[in-house]
PDB file of C-alpha atoms in Angstrom:
ATOM      1  CA  GLY V 208     -19.509 -35.120 -38.411  1.00  0.00           C
ATOM      2  CA  LYS V 209     -22.649 -36.699 -39.772  1.00  0.00           C
ATOM      3  CA  SER V 210     -25.883 -35.942 -37.938  1.00  0.00           C
ATOM      4  CA  ALA V 211     -29.502 -36.967 -38.364  1.00  0.00           C
ATOM      5  CA  VAL V 212     -32.853 -37.240 -36.634  1.00  0.00           C
ATOM      6  CA  VAL V 213     -34.266 -40.738 -36.941  1.00  0.00           C
ATOM      7  CA  ARG V 214     -37.817 -41.837 -36.217  1.00  0.00           C
ATOM      8  CA  ASN V 215     -37.923 -44.896 -34.019  1.00  0.00           C
ATOM      9  CA  VAL V 216     -40.825 -47.258 -33.485  1.00  0.00           C
ATOM     10  CA  GLY V 217     -43.929 -45.382 -32.382  1.00  0.00           C
ATOM     11  CA  SER V 218     -43.591 -41.713 -31.549  1.00  0.00           C
ATOM     12  CA  LYS V 219     -39.946 -41.624 -30.412  1.00  0.00           C
ATOM     13  CA  TYR V 220     -37.193 -39.825 -32.306  1.00  0.00           C
ATOM     14  CA  THR V 221     -33.434 -40.146 -31.890  1.00  0.00           C
ATOM     15  CA  ALA V 222     -30.845 -37.469 -32.649  1.00  0.00           C
ATOM     16  CA  ILE V 223     -27.609 -38.965 -33.979  1.00  0.00           C
ATOM     17  CA  PHE V 224     -24.482 -36.815 -33.996  1.00  0.00           C
ATOM     18  CA  ASN V 225     -20.742 -37.058 -33.526  1.00  0.00           C
ATOM     19  CA  VAL V 226     -19.001 -34.520 -31.275  1.00  0.00           C
ATOM     20  CA  THR V 227     -15.190 -34.423 -31.379  1.00  0.00           C
ATOM     21  CA  ARG V 228     -14.534 -31.427 -29.118  1.00  0.00           C
ATOM     22  CA  SER V 229     -14.974 -31.816 -25.379  1.00  0.00           C
ATOM     23  CA  GLY V 230     -16.965 -29.130 -23.596  1.00  0.00           C
ATOM     24  CA  SER V 231     -20.459 -27.962 -22.669  1.00  0.00           C
ATOM     25  CA  TYR V 232     -23.208 -28.107 -25.268  1.00  0.00           C
ATOM     26  CA  SER V 233     -26.915 -27.409 -25.508  1.00  0.00           C
ATOM     27  CA  LEU V 234     -29.435 -29.248 -27.667  1.00  0.00           C
ATOM     28  CA  ASP V 235     -32.402 -27.275 -28.993  1.00  0.00           C
ATOM     29  CA  VAL V 236     -35.436 -29.321 -30.006  1.00  0.00           C
ATOM     30  CA  TYR V 237     -38.068 -28.002 -32.406  1.00  0.00           C
ATOM     31  CA  ILE V 238     -41.427 -29.306 -33.488  1.00  0.00           C
ATOM     32  CA  GLY V 239     -41.987 -27.615 -36.816  1.00  0.00           C
ATOM     33  CA  GLN V 240     -40.957 -23.998 -36.211  1.00  0.00           C
ATOM     34  CA  SER V 241     -41.698 -24.038 -32.469  1.00  0.00           C
ATOM     35  CA  ALA V 242     -39.067 -24.702 -29.832  1.00  0.00           C
ATOM     36  CA  PHE V 243     -39.868 -27.575 -27.482  1.00  0.00           C
ATOM     37  CA  PRO V 244     -40.993 -26.072 -24.119  1.00  0.00           C
ATOM     38  CA  THR V 245     -38.212 -27.653 -22.019  1.00  0.00           C
ATOM     39  CA  SER V 246     -35.524 -27.062 -24.652  1.00  0.00           C
ATOM     40  CA  PRO V 247     -32.590 -26.440 -24.684  1.00  0.00           C
ATOM     41  CA  TYR V 248     -31.063 -29.467 -22.974  1.00  0.00           C
ATOM     42  CA  ALA V 249     -27.567 -29.012 -21.554  1.00  0.00           C
ATOM     43  CA  PHE V 250     -24.989 -31.796 -21.729  1.00  0.00           C
ATOM     44  CA  ASN V 251     -21.248 -32.201 -21.366  1.00  0.00           C
ATOM     45  CA  VAL V 252     -18.827 -34.124 -23.554  1.00  0.00           C
ATOM     46  CA  GLY V 253     -15.576 -35.312 -22.015  1.00  0.00           C
ATOM     47  CA  PRO V 254     -12.361 -36.171 -23.833  1.00  0.00           C
ATOM     48  CA  GLY V 255     -11.843 -39.595 -25.371  1.00  0.00           C
ATOM     49  CA  PRO V 256      -9.162 -42.103 -24.386  1.00  0.00           C
ATOM     50  CA  LEU V 257      -5.546 -40.992 -24.125  1.00  0.00           C
ATOM     51  CA  SER V 258      -3.717 -40.914 -27.456  1.00  0.00           C
ATOM     52  CA  ALA V 259       0.066 -41.187 -27.397  1.00  0.00           C
ATOM     53  CA  GLU V 260       0.152 -39.836 -30.967  1.00  0.00           C
ATOM     54  CA  ALA V 261      -1.744 -36.642 -30.023  1.00  0.00           C
ATOM     55  CA  THR V 262       0.075 -36.044 -26.705  1.00  0.00           C
ATOM     56  CA  THR V 263       2.814 -33.427 -26.903  1.00  0.00           C
ATOM     57  CA  ALA V 264       5.780 -32.299 -24.822  1.00  0.00           C
ATOM     58  CA  SER V 265       7.722 -29.057 -24.641  1.00  0.00           C
ATOM     59  CA  GLY V 266      10.297 -27.376 -22.474  1.00  0.00           C
ATOM     60  CA  PHE V 267      13.875 -26.201 -22.226  1.00  0.00           C
ATOM     61  CA  ALA V 268      15.144 -29.749 -21.664  1.00  0.00           C
ATOM     62  CA  LEU V 269      13.994 -30.699 -25.168  1.00  0.00           C
ATOM     63  CA  GLU V 270      15.934 -27.797 -26.676  1.00  0.00           C
ATOM     64  CA  GLY V 271      19.171 -28.259 -24.736  1.00  0.00           C
ATOM     65  CA  GLY V 272      20.455 -27.791 -21.232  1.00  0.00           C
ATOM     66  CA  LEU V 273      23.480 -27.175 -19.079  1.00  0.00           C
ATOM     67  CA  ALA V 274      25.150 -29.667 -16.750  1.00  0.00           C
ATOM     68  CA  GLY V 275      24.075 -28.950 -13.185  1.00  0.00           C
ATOM     69  CA  ALA V 276      21.087 -26.816 -14.229  1.00  0.00           C
ATOM     70  CA  THR V 277      17.493 -27.756 -13.496  1.00  0.00           C
ATOM     71  CA  VAL V 278      15.449 -28.239 -16.642  1.00  0.00           C
ATOM     72  CA  GLU V 279      11.736 -28.676 -17.159  1.00  0.00           C
ATOM     73  CA  VAL V 280       9.650 -30.781 -19.555  1.00  0.00           C
ATOM     74  CA  LEU V 281       5.917 -30.187 -19.868  1.00  0.00           C
ATOM     75  CA  VAL V 282       3.696 -33.036 -21.067  1.00  0.00           C
ATOM     76  CA  PHE V 283       0.228 -32.305 -22.472  1.00  0.00           C
ATOM     77  CA  PRO V 284      -1.947 -35.455 -22.524  1.00  0.00           C
ATOM     78  CA  ARG V 285      -4.521 -35.356 -25.349  1.00  0.00           C
ATOM     79  CA  ASP V 286      -7.133 -37.578 -26.940  1.00  0.00           C
ATOM     80  CA  VAL V 287      -7.113 -38.379 -30.670  1.00  0.00           C
ATOM     81  CA  TYR V 288      -9.008 -35.124 -31.395  1.00  0.00           C
ATOM     82  CA  GLY V 289      -6.535 -32.970 -29.446  1.00  0.00           C
ATOM     83  CA  ASN V 290      -8.797 -32.479 -26.417  1.00  0.00           C
ATOM     84  CA  PRO V 291      -6.821 -32.046 -23.169  1.00  0.00           C
ATOM     85  CA  ILE V 292      -7.073 -34.945 -20.728  1.00  0.00           C
ATOM     86  CA  LEU V 293      -6.855 -34.602 -16.960  1.00  0.00           C
ATOM     87  CA  LEU V 294      -5.310 -37.853 -15.762  1.00  0.00           C
ATOM     88  CA  ALA V 295      -6.855 -39.524 -12.724  1.00  0.00           C
ATOM     89  CA  SER V 296      -3.596 -39.523 -10.785  1.00  0.00           C
ATOM     90  CA  ASP V 297      -0.098 -38.074 -11.026  1.00  0.00           C
ATOM     91  CA  SER V 298       1.115 -41.674 -10.761  1.00  0.00           C
ATOM     92  CA  ASP V 299      -0.287 -42.187 -14.299  1.00  0.00           C
ATOM     93  CA  VAL V 300       2.673 -40.176 -15.628  1.00  0.00           C
ATOM     94  CA  SER V 301       6.257 -41.408 -15.598  1.00  0.00           C
ATOM     95  CA  MET V 302       9.363 -40.458 -17.547  1.00  0.00           C
ATOM     96  CA  SER V 303      12.815 -41.881 -18.018  1.00  0.00           C
ATOM     97  CA  ILE V 304      15.988 -40.229 -19.224  1.00  0.00           C
ATOM     98  CA  SER V 305      18.779 -42.198 -20.837  1.00  0.00           C
ATOM     99  CA  GLY V 306      22.091 -41.277 -22.414  1.00  0.00           C
ATOM    100  CA  GLY V 307      24.691 -38.828 -21.190  1.00  0.00           C
ATOM    101  CA  GLY V 308      27.544 -40.888 -22.555  1.00  0.00           C
ATOM    102  CA  ASP V 309      27.413 -43.545 -19.827  1.00  0.00           C
ATOM    103  CA  GLY V 310      24.165 -45.272 -20.872  1.00  0.00           C
ATOM    104  CA  ALA V 311      22.585 -44.572 -17.477  1.00  0.00           C
ATOM    105  CA  VAL V 312      18.784 -44.532 -17.221  1.00  0.00           C
ATOM    106  CA  LEU V 313      17.053 -42.204 -14.783  1.00  0.00           C
ATOM    107  CA  THR V 314      13.394 -42.913 -14.055  1.00  0.00           C
ATOM    108  CA  ILE V 315      11.382 -39.971 -12.790  1.00  0.00           C
TER     109      ILE V 315
END
């Protein structure tokens, strides 16, 4: 993304940048060719809000199954940039199954 260092009023400077990948980062600050004495500065970036469009699912149940057999579906919550999201609670996830010829709906 676009980044810049902007001089504010007086002797303050602001670094402007856009990070799309969650994770741990470090920011090195230089004055001319010399590293700032307390640099680098560590910071963490978390994922953005949940994106239904970027969330994926996989598992045997999506490929087919057998009557009476246990099947598994894995759901991978992601933000718009594809970063994995750890949901606050398992109750944030629900699924429903419909069909089977009788129109029944099973909520999990």
